[in-house]
Coordinates of C-alpha atoms in Angstrom, one line a residue:
X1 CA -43.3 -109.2 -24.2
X2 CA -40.0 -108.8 -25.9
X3 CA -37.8 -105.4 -24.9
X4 CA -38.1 -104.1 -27.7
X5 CA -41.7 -103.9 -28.1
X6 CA -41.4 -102.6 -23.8
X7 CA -39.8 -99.5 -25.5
X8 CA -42.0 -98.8 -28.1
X9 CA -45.3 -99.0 -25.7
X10 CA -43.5 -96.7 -22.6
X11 CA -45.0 -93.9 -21.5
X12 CA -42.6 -91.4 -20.1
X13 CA -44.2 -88.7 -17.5
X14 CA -41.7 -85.7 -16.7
X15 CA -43.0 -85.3 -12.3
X16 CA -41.4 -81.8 -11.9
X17 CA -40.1 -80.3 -8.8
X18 CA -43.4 -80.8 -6.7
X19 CA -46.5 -82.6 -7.5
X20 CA -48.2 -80.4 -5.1
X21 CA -51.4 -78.8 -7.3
X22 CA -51.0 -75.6 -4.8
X23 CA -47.5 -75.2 -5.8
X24 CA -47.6 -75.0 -9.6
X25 CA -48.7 -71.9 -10.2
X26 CA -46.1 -70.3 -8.3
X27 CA -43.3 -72.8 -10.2
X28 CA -45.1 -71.9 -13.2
X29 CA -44.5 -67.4 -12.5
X30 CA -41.2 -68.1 -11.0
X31 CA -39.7 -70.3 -13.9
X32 CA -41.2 -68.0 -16.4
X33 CA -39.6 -65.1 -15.3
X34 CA -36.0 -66.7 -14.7
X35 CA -36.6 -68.2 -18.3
X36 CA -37.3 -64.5 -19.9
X37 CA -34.6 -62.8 -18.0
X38 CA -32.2 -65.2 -19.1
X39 CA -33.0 -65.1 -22.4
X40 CA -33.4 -61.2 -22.7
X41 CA -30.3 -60.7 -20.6
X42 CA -28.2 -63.0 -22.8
X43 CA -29.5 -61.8 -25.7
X44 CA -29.0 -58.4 -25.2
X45 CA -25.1 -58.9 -24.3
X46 CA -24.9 -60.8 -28.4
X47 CA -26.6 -58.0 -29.3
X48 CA -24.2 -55.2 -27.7
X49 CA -21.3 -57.3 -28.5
X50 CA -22.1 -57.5 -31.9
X51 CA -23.2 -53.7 -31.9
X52 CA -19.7 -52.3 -30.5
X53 CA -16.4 -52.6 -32.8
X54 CA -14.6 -52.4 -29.7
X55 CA -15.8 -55.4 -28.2
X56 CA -15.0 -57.3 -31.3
X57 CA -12.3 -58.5 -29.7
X58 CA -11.9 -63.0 -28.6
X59 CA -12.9 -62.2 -24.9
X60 CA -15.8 -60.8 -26.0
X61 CA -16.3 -63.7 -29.0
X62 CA -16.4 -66.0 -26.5
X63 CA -18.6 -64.0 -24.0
X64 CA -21.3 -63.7 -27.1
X65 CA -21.0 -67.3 -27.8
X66 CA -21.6 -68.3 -24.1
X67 CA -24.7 -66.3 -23.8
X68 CA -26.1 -67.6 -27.1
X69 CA -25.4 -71.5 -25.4
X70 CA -26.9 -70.5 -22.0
X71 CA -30.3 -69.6 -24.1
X72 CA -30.2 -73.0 -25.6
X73 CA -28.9 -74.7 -22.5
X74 CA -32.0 -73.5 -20.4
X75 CA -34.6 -73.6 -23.7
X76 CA -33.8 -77.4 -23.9
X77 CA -36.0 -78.0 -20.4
X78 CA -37.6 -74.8 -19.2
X79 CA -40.5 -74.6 -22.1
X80 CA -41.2 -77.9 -21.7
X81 CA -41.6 -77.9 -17.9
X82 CA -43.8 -74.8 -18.2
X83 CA -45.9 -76.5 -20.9
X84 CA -46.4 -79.4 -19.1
X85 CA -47.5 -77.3 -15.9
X86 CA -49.8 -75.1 -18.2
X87 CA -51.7 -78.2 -19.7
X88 CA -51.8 -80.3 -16.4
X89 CA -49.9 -83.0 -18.0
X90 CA -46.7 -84.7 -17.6
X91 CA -46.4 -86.7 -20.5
X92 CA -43.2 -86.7 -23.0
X93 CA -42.8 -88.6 -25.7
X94 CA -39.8 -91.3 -26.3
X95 CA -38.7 -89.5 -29.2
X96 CA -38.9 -86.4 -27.3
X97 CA -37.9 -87.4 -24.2
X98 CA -34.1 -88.7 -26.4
X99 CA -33.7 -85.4 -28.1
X100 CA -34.0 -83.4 -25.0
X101 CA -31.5 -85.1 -23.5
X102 CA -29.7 -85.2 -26.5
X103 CA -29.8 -81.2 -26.7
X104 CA -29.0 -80.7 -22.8
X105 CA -25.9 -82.9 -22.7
X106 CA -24.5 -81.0 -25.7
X107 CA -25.3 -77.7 -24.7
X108 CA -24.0 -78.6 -21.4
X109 CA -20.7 -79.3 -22.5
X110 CA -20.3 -76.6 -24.7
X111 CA -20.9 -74.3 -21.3
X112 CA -17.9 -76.3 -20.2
X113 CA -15.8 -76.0 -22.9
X114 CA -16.1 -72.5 -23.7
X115 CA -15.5 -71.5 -20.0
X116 CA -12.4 -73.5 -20.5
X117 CA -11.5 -71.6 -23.6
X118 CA -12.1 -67.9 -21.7
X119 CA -10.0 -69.2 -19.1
X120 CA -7.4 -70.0 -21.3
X121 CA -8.1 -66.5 -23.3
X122 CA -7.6 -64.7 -19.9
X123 CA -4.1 -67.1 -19.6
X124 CA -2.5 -65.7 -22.7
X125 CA -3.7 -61.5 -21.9
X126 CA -2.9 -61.7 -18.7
X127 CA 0.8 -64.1 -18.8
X128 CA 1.7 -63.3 -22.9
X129 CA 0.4 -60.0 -23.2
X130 CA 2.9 -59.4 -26.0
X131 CA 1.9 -61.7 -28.1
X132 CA -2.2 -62.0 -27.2
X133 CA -2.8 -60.8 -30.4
X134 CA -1.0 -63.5 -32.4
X135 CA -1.8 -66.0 -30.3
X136 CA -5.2 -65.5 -30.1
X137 CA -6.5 -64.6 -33.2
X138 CA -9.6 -64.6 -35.3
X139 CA -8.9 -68.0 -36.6
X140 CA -7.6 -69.3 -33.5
X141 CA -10.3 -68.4 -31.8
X142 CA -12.9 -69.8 -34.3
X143 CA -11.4 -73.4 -34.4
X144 CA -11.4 -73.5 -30.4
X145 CA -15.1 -72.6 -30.8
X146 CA -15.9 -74.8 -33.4
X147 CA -13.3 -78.2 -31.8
X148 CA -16.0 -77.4 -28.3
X149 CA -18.6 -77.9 -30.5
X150 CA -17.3 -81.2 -32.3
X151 CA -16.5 -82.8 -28.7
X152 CA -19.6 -81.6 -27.4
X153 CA -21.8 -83.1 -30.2
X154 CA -20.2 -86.8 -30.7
X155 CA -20.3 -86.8 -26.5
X156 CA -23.3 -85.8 -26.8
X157 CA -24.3 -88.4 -29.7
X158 CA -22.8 -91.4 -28.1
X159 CA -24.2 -90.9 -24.8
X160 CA -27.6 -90.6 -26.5
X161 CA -27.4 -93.6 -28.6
X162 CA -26.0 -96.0 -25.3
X163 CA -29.6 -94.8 -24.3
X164 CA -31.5 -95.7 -27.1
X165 CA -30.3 -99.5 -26.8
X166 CA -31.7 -99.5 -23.4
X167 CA -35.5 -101.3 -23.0
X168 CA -37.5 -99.4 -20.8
X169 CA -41.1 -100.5 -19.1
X170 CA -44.4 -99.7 -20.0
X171 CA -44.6 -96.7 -17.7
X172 CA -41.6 -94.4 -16.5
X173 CA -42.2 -92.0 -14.4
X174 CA -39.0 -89.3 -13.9
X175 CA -38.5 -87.8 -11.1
X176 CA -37.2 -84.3 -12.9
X177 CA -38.5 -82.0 -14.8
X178 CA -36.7 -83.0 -17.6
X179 CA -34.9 -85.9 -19.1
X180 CA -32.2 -86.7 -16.9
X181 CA -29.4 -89.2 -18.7
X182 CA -28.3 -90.8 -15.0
X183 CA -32.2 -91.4 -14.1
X184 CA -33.1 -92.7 -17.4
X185 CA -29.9 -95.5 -17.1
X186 CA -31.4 -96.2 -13.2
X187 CA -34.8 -96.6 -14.7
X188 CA -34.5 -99.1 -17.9
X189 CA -35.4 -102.7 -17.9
X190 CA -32.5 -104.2 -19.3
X191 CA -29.1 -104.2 -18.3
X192 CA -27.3 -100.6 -18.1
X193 CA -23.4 -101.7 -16.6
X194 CA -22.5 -100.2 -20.1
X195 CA -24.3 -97.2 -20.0
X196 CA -23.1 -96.4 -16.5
X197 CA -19.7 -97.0 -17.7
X198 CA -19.8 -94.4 -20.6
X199 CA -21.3 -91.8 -18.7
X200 CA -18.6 -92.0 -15.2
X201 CA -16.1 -92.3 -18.4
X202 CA -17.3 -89.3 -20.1
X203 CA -18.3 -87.2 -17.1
X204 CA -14.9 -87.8 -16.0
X205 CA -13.4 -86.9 -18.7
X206 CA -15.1 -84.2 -19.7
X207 CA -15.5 -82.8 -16.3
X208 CA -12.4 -83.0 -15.0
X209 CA -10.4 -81.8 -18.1
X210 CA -11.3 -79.1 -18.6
X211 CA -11.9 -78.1 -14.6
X212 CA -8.0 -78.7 -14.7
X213 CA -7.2 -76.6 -17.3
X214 CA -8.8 -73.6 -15.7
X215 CA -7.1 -74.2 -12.2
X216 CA -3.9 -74.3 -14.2
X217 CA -4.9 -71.1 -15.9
X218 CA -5.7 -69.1 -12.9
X219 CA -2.7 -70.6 -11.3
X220 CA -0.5 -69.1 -13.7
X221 CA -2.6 -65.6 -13.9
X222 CA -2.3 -65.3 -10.2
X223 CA 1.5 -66.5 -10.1
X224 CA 2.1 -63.1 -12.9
X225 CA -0.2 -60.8 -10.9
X226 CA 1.9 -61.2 -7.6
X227 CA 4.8 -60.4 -10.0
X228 CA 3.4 -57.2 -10.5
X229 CA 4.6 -54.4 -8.7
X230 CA 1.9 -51.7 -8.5
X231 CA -1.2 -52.4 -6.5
X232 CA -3.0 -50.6 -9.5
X233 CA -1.4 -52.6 -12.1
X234 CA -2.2 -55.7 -10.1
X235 CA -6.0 -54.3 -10.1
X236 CA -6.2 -54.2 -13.2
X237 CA -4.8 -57.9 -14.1
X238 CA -7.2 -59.1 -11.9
X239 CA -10.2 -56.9 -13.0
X240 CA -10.6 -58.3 -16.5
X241 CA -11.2 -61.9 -15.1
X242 CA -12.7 -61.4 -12.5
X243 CA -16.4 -61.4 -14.0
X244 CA -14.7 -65.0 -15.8
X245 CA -13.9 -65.7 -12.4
X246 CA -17.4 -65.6 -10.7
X247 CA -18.8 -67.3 -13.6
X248 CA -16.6 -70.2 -13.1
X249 CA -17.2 -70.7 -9.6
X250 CA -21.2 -70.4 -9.7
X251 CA -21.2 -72.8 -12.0
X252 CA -18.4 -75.4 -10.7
X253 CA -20.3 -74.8 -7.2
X254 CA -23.8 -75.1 -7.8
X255 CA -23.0 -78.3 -9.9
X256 CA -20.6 -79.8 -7.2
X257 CA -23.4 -79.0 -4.7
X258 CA -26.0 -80.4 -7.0
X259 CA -23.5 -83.8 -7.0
X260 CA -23.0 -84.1 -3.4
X261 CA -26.7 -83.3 -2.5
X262 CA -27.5 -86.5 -4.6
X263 CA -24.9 -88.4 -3.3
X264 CA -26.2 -87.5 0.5
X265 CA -30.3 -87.8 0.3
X266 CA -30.7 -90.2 -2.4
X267 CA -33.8 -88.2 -3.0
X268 CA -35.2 -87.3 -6.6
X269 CA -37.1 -84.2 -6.1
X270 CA -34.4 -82.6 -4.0
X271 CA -31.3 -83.2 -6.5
X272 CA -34.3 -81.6 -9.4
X273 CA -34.5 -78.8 -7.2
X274 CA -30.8 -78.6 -6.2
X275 CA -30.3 -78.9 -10.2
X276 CA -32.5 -75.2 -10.6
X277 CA -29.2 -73.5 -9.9
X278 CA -27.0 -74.6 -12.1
X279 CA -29.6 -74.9 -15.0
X280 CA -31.7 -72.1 -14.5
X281 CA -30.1 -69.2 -12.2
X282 CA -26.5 -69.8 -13.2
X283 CA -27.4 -68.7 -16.8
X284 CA -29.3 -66.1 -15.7
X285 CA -26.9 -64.2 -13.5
X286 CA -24.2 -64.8 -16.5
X287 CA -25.0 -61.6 -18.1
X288 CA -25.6 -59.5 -14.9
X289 CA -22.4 -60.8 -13.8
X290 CA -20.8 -59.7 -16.8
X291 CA -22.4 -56.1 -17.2
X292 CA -22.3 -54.9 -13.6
X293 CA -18.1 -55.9 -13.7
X294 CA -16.9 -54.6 -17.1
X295 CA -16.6 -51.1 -17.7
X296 CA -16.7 -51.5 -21.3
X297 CA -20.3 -54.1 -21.3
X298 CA -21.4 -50.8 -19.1
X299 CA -20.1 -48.1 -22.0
X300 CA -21.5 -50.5 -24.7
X301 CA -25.2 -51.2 -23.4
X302 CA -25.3 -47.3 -23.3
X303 CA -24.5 -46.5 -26.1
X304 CA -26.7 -49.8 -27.7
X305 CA -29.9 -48.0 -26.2
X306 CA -29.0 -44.6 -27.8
X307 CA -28.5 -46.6 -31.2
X308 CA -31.0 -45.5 -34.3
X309 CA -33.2 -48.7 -34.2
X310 CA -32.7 -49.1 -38.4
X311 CA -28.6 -50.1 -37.6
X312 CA -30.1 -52.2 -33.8
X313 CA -32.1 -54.3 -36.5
X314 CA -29.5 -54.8 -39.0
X315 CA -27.2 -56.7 -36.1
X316 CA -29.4 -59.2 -35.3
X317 CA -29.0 -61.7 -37.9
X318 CA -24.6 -61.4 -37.6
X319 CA -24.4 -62.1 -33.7
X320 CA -27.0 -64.5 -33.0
X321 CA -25.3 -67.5 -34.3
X322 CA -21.6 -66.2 -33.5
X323 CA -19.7 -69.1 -34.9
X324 CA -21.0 -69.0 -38.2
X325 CA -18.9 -65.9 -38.6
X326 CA -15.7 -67.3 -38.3
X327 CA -17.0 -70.7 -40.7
X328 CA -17.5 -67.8 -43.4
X329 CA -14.2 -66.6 -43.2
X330 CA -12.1 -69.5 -42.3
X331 CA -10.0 -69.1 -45.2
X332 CA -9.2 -65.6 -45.1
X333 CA -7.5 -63.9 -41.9
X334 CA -7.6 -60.4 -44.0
X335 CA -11.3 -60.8 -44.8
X336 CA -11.6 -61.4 -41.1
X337 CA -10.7 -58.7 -39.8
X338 CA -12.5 -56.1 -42.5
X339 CA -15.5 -58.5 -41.4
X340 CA -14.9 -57.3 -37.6
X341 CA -13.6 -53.5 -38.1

């Protein structure tokens, strides 16, 4: 049988974290609720954002774009997984199987990327606190969104398309609960030196660029808070990165540990289980993180819950997909600003 015709006749079976029938019920309650508390919990910080003219500043821009990319980052596998342990089936389609992955690489990156850009944000208050506001305005702001979400997208394009050349056999079976762009390379039929290639190239690239960029940040903002004279002054440098700061290493942690775990058991199931952290829990502690550090998410949320709900209603539609905001009103800084105000 030609590869080609391989391809067309797979059958692709997502395995999960345990094929033990006792277990999936509790997978099923735990990943529900990590699934609706990240949502709700990201959500709500867009909404409060969007809600507060004095958070309508890029730190917060960023922050509001990060949680709207962590509800897309864990929709991409979570539903799925759930709906597979629902209906007692672990069938995906090819087509399905290649836009998940598609969707998961991208939104990955974007994580990456704007976690980069906040460091960099934090960078300019923190060492150029005279000219933040020039530096890092509206329009600024909007084209370092909007260049994460270019690279993002044509990494995440090319990567998918060096795995549609691939033949795979009649039956896959992943060991993941979702589609896994390493695991699909290991498990096609035809040669994958290429493929392999791309992905050390990219992950490489894409991984350790930006990783660099925030160790050089946070060089620099802890090289200008020793500067600073006054233990209070040098608490309150510190204190409006620090949330940034926690993010950054839960993530960088959970996904070095999910690389090194791989590297030492060689075992499926436990890198899919190791991978729950960075996939799952990371974006769900994001906004906790964010709300229990920052005075002013704190003075927000309150005064979101004592909002009339006609004017909670009205907000939805203008944070939910932050970047379009500043693709409206690219061309005019002035407009910009009314916009925000």
């Amino acid at each position: 049988m030609a590869p080609g015709n391989l391809t067309r006749d797979s059958e692709f079976f997502l395995l999960g974290l345990s094929e033990k029938p006792e277990l999936q019920h509790l997978i099923f309650g735990l990943f529900l609720s990590m699934y609706l508390i990240t949502v709700f919990g990201n959500l709500l910080i867009i909404l409060t954002v969007s809600s507060d003219s004095h958070l309508h500043t890029p730190m917060y821009f960023f922050l509001s774009n990060l949680s709207f990319v962590d509800i897309c980052f864990t929709s991409t596998t979570i539903p799925k997984m759930l709906w597979n342990i629902q209906t007692q089936s672990q069938v995906i389609t090819y087509e399905g199987c290649m836009t998940q992955m598609f969707f998961f690489m991208l939104f990955a990156g974007l994580d990456i990327f704007l976690l980069t850009v906040m460091a960099y944000d934090r960078f300019v208050a923190i060492c150029h606190p005279l000219h933040y506001t020039v530096i890092m305005n509206f329009t600024i702001c909007g084209i370092l969104v909007l260049v994460s979400w270019i690279i993002s997208v044509l990494d995440s394009l090319l990567q998918t398309l060096m795995v549609l050349r691939l033949s795979f056999c009649r039956e896959v079976k992943i060991p993941h609960y979702y589609c896994e762009v390493k695991l699909l390379i290991q498990l096609a039929c035809s040669d994958n030196f290429l493929n392999d290639m791309v992905m050390y190239f990219a992950a490489g690239l894409l991984g350790v660029g930006p990783f660099a960029g925030i160790l050089y940040s946070y060089s620099k903002i802890a090289s200008a808070i020793h500067r600073i004279s006054s233990a209070q002054g040098k608490y309150k440098a510190f204190s409006t990165c620090a949330s940034h700061l926690s993010v950054v290493s839960l993530f960088y942690c959970t996904g070095l540990g999910v690389y090194l775990s791989s590297a030492a058991t060689h075992t499926s199931h436990s890198t899919a289980t190791m991978s729950v952290m960075y996939i799952v829990v990371t974006p769900m502690l994001n906004p906790f993180i964010y709300s229990l550090r920052n005075k002013d998410i704190k003075r927000a949320l309150n005064s979101f819950f004592r909002m009339p709900p006609r004017k909670g209603l009205l907000i939805v539609p203008f944070m939910f997909f932050p970047t379009l905001k500043f693709i409206l009103t690219l061309g005019s800084e002035k407009l910009g600003n009314s916009h925000l105000s």
